[in-house]
mmCIF file with all atom_site columns, C-alpha atoms in Angstrom:
data_model
loop_
_atom_site.group_PDB
_atom_site.id
_atom_site.type_symbol
_atom_site.label_atom_id
_atom_site.label_alt_id
_atom_site.label_comp_id
_atom_site.label_asym_id
_atom_site.label_entity_id
_atom_site.label_seq_id
_atom_site.pdbx_PDB_ins_code
_atom_site.Cartn_x
_atom_site.Cartn_y
_atom_site.Cartn_z
_atom_site.occupancy
_atom_site.B_iso_or_equiv
_atom_site.pdbx_formal_charge
_atom_site.auth_seq_id
_atom_site.auth_comp_id
_atom_site.auth_asym_id
_atom_site.auth_atom_id
_atom_site.pdbx_PDB_model_num
ATOM 1  C CA . UNK A 1 1  ? -56.534 -10.980 -0.926 1.00 90.00 ? 1  UNK A CA 1
ATOM 2  C CA . UNK A 1 2  ? -53.615 -10.166 1.061  1.00 91.00 ? 2  UNK A CA 1
ATOM 3  C CA . UNK A 1 3  ? -52.587 -7.167  -1.357 1.00 93.00 ? 3  UNK A CA 1
ATOM 4  C CA . UNK A 1 4  ? -55.710 -5.515  -0.916 1.00 93.00 ? 4  UNK A CA 1
ATOM 5  C CA . UNK A 1 5  ? -54.766 -6.186  3.156  1.00 94.00 ? 5  UNK A CA 1
ATOM 6  C CA . UNK A 1 6  ? -51.954 -4.419  3.070  1.00 96.00 ? 6  UNK A CA 1
ATOM 7  C CA . UNK A 1 7  ? -53.345 -1.899  0.732  1.00 96.00 ? 7  UNK A CA 1
ATOM 8  C CA . UNK A 1 8  ? -55.911 -0.856  3.272  1.00 96.00 ? 8  UNK A CA 1
ATOM 9  C CA . UNK A 1 9  ? -53.355 -1.038  5.965  1.00 97.00 ? 9  UNK A CA 1
ATOM 10 C CA . UNK A 1 10 ? -51.134 1.312   4.134  1.00 97.00 ? 10 UNK A CA 1
ATOM 11 C CA . UNK A 1 11 ? -53.940 3.763   4.046  1.00 97.00 ? 11 UNK A CA 1
ATOM 12 C CA . UNK A 1 12 ? -55.196 3.540   6.938  1.00 97.00 ? 12 UNK A CA 1
ATOM 13 C CA . UNK A 1 13 ? -51.168 4.169   8.270  1.00 97.00 ? 13 UNK A CA 1
ATOM 14 C CA . UNK A 1 14 ? -50.875 6.924   6.267  1.00 97.00 ? 14 UNK A CA 1
ATOM 15 C CA . UNK A 1 15 ? -54.434 8.639   7.239  1.00 97.00 ? 15 UNK A CA 1
ATOM 16 C CA . UNK A 1 16 ? -53.062 8.172   11.181 1.00 97.00 ? 16 UNK A CA 1
ATOM 17 C CA . UNK A 1 17 ? -49.852 10.069  10.227 1.00 97.00 ? 17 UNK A CA 1
ATOM 18 C CA . UNK A 1 18 ? -51.441 12.678  8.654  1.00 97.00 ? 18 UNK A CA 1
ATOM 19 C CA . UNK A 1 19 ? -53.655 13.371  11.667 1.00 97.00 ? 19 UNK A CA 1
ATOM 20 C CA . UNK A 1 20 ? -51.130 13.298  13.756 1.00 97.00 ? 20 UNK A CA 1
ATOM 21 C CA . UNK A 1 21 ? -48.971 15.323  12.287 1.00 97.00 ? 21 UNK A CA 1
ATOM 22 C CA . UNK A 1 22 ? -52.018 17.744  11.605 1.00 97.00 ? 22 UNK A CA 1
ATOM 23 C CA . UNK A 1 23 ? -52.554 17.983  15.344 1.00 97.00 ? 23 UNK A CA 1
ATOM 24 C CA . UNK A 1 24 ? -48.832 18.809  15.672 1.00 97.00 ? 24 UNK A CA 1
ATOM 25 C CA . UNK A 1 25 ? -48.744 21.759  13.099 1.00 97.00 ? 25 UNK A CA 1
ATOM 26 C CA . UNK A 1 26 ? -52.089 23.058  15.284 1.00 97.00 ? 26 UNK A CA 1
ATOM 27 C CA . UNK A 1 27 ? -49.770 23.308  18.649 1.00 97.00 ? 27 UNK A CA 1
ATOM 28 C CA . UNK A 1 28 ? -46.087 24.250  16.913 1.00 97.00 ? 28 UNK A CA 1
ATOM 29 C CA . UNK A 1 29 ? -49.129 27.329  15.406 1.00 96.00 ? 29 UNK A CA 1
ATOM 30 C CA . UNK A 1 30 ? -50.620 28.136  18.846 1.00 96.00 ? 30 UNK A CA 1
ATOM 31 C CA . UNK A 1 31 ? -47.697 28.246  20.672 1.00 96.00 ? 31 UNK A CA 1
ATOM 32 C CA . UNK A 1 32 ? -46.573 30.593  17.747 1.00 96.00 ? 32 UNK A CA 1
ATOM 33 C CA . UNK A 1 33 ? -49.705 32.926  18.394 1.00 96.00 ? 33 UNK A CA 1
ATOM 34 C CA . UNK A 1 34 ? -48.577 32.287  21.809 1.00 96.00 ? 34 UNK A CA 1
ATOM 35 C CA . UNK A 1 35 ? -45.175 33.793  21.022 1.00 96.00 ? 35 UNK A CA 1
ATOM 36 C CA . UNK A 1 36 ? -45.615 36.549  18.742 1.00 95.00 ? 36 UNK A CA 1
ATOM 37 C CA . UNK A 1 37 ? -48.360 38.334  21.762 1.00 95.00 ? 37 UNK A CA 1
ATOM 38 C CA . UNK A 1 38 ? -45.595 38.057  24.428 1.00 95.00 ? 38 UNK A CA 1
ATOM 39 C CA . UNK A 1 39 ? -43.160 39.459  22.286 1.00 95.00 ? 39 UNK A CA 1
ATOM 40 C CA . UNK A 1 40 ? -46.028 42.161  21.276 1.00 94.00 ? 40 UNK A CA 1
ATOM 41 C CA . UNK A 1 41 ? -46.298 43.195  24.871 1.00 94.00 ? 41 UNK A CA 1
ATOM 42 C CA . UNK A 1 42 ? -42.049 42.958  25.492 1.00 94.00 ? 42 UNK A CA 1
ATOM 43 C CA . UNK A 1 43 ? -42.051 45.625  22.445 1.00 93.00 ? 43 UNK A CA 1
ATOM 44 C CA . UNK A 1 44 ? -44.474 48.052  24.092 1.00 92.00 ? 44 UNK A CA 1
ATOM 45 C CA . UNK A 1 45 ? -42.710 47.607  27.863 1.00 91.00 ? 45 UNK A CA 1
ATOM 46 C CA . UNK A 1 46 ? -39.603 48.306  25.856 1.00 90.00 ? 46 UNK A CA 1
ATOM 47 C CA . UNK A 1 47 ? -40.663 51.006  24.239 1.00 90.00 ? 47 UNK A CA 1
ATOM 48 C CA . UNK A 1 48 ? -42.504 52.476  27.280 1.00 89.00 ? 48 UNK A CA 1
ATOM 49 C CA . UNK A 1 49 ? -38.791 52.498  29.073 1.00 88.00 ? 49 UNK A CA 1
ATOM 50 C CA . UNK A 1 50 ? -37.229 53.806  26.856 1.00 86.00 ? 50 UNK A CA 1
ATOM 51 C CA . UNK A 1 51 ? -40.174 56.800  26.407 1.00 85.00 ? 51 UNK A CA 1
ATOM 52 C CA . UNK A 1 52 ? -39.702 56.979  30.030 1.00 84.00 ? 52 UNK A CA 1
ATOM 53 C CA . UNK A 1 53 ? -36.166 57.837  30.394 1.00 79.00 ? 53 UNK A CA 1
ATOM 54 C CA . UNK A 1 54 ? -36.583 60.632  27.366 1.00 75.00 ? 54 UNK A CA 1
ATOM 55 C CA . UNK A 1 55 ? -38.832 61.747  29.502 1.00 70.00 ? 55 UNK A CA 1
ATOM 56 C CA . UNK A 1 56 ? -36.270 62.114  32.492 1.00 64.00 ? 56 UNK A CA 1
ATOM 57 C CA . UNK A 1 57 ? -34.162 64.620  31.273 1.00 58.00 ? 57 UNK A CA 1
ATOM 58 C CA . UNK A 1 58 ? -32.236 62.866  28.839 1.00 51.00 ? 58 UNK A CA 1
ATOM 59 C CA . UNK A 1 59 ? -33.900 64.199  25.535 1.00 48.00 ? 59 UNK A CA 1
ATOM 60 C CA . UNK A 1 60 ? -30.011 66.274  24.644 1.00 51.00 ? 60 UNK A CA 1
ATOM 61 C CA . UNK A 1 61 ? -28.595 62.559  24.292 1.00 52.00 ? 61 UNK A CA 1
ATOM 62 C CA . UNK A 1 62 ? -29.687 59.784  22.219 1.00 55.00 ? 62 UNK A CA 1
ATOM 63 C CA . UNK A 1 63 ? -30.525 56.307  24.444 1.00 54.00 ? 63 UNK A CA 1
ATOM 64 C CA . UNK A 1 64 ? -29.282 53.316  23.424 1.00 61.00 ? 64 UNK A CA 1
ATOM 65 C CA . UNK A 1 65 ? -32.152 50.280  23.941 1.00 58.00 ? 65 UNK A CA 1
ATOM 66 C CA . UNK A 1 66 ? -28.842 48.315  24.748 1.00 58.00 ? 66 UNK A CA 1
ATOM 67 C CA . UNK A 1 67 ? -28.197 50.933  27.721 1.00 61.00 ? 67 UNK A CA 1
ATOM 68 C CA . UNK A 1 68 ? -31.271 51.402  29.160 1.00 61.00 ? 68 UNK A CA 1
ATOM 69 C CA . UNK A 1 69 ? -32.940 47.706  28.679 1.00 62.00 ? 69 UNK A CA 1
ATOM 70 C CA . UNK A 1 70 ? -31.367 44.459  29.579 1.00 64.00 ? 70 UNK A CA 1
ATOM 71 C CA . UNK A 1 71 ? -31.276 42.127  26.455 1.00 63.00 ? 71 UNK A CA 1
ATOM 72 C CA . UNK A 1 72 ? -29.594 38.786  28.512 1.00 64.00 ? 72 UNK A CA 1
ATOM 73 C CA . UNK A 1 73 ? -32.842 37.853  30.018 1.00 62.00 ? 73 UNK A CA 1
ATOM 74 C CA . UNK A 1 74 ? -34.215 36.496  26.675 1.00 65.00 ? 74 UNK A CA 1
ATOM 75 C CA . UNK A 1 75 ? -31.430 34.563  25.679 1.00 64.00 ? 75 UNK A CA 1
ATOM 76 C CA . UNK A 1 76 ? -31.331 30.900  25.931 1.00 60.00 ? 76 UNK A CA 1
ATOM 77 C CA . UNK A 1 77 ? -29.122 29.457  28.788 1.00 53.00 ? 77 UNK A CA 1
ATOM 78 C CA . UNK A 1 78 ? -27.466 27.841  26.336 1.00 52.00 ? 78 UNK A CA 1
ATOM 79 C CA . UNK A 1 79 ? -25.979 30.709  24.500 1.00 53.00 ? 79 UNK A CA 1
ATOM 80 C CA . UNK A 1 80 ? -24.970 32.274  27.999 1.00 50.00 ? 80 UNK A CA 1
ATOM 81 C CA . UNK A 1 81 ? -23.210 29.517  28.638 1.00 53.00 ? 81 UNK A CA 1
ATOM 82 C CA . UNK A 1 82 ? -21.133 29.781  25.400 1.00 53.00 ? 82 UNK A CA 1
ATOM 83 C CA . UNK A 1 83 ? -19.600 32.544  24.837 1.00 54.00 ? 83 UNK A CA 1
ATOM 84 C CA . UNK A 1 84 ? -19.697 34.299  21.371 1.00 55.00 ? 84 UNK A CA 1
ATOM 85 C CA . UNK A 1 85 ? -17.083 32.586  19.163 1.00 56.00 ? 85 UNK A CA 1
ATOM 86 C CA . UNK A 1 86 ? -15.871 29.377  20.984 1.00 53.00 ? 86 UNK A CA 1
ATOM 87 C CA . UNK A 1 87 ? -17.617 26.317  19.108 1.00 46.00 ? 87 UNK A CA 1
#
């Protein structure tokens, strides 16, 4: 009798853990999807920025992406505070 109750409790506990994990994975999937959409928008803006600089008369020289757009804004604050190479 006690063994049966323990098995039922373990099964219910497993189902609750599975449900919580499933909900967490759904929220992570939604965050990844939103980040992918935002990344596509940023890429479009970067390409638009590059095309505008090329139309501005700089077609003779090659334009480096980092020269025309600052990527420092996308780095984490943790990475900005720690110089590269120092750990």
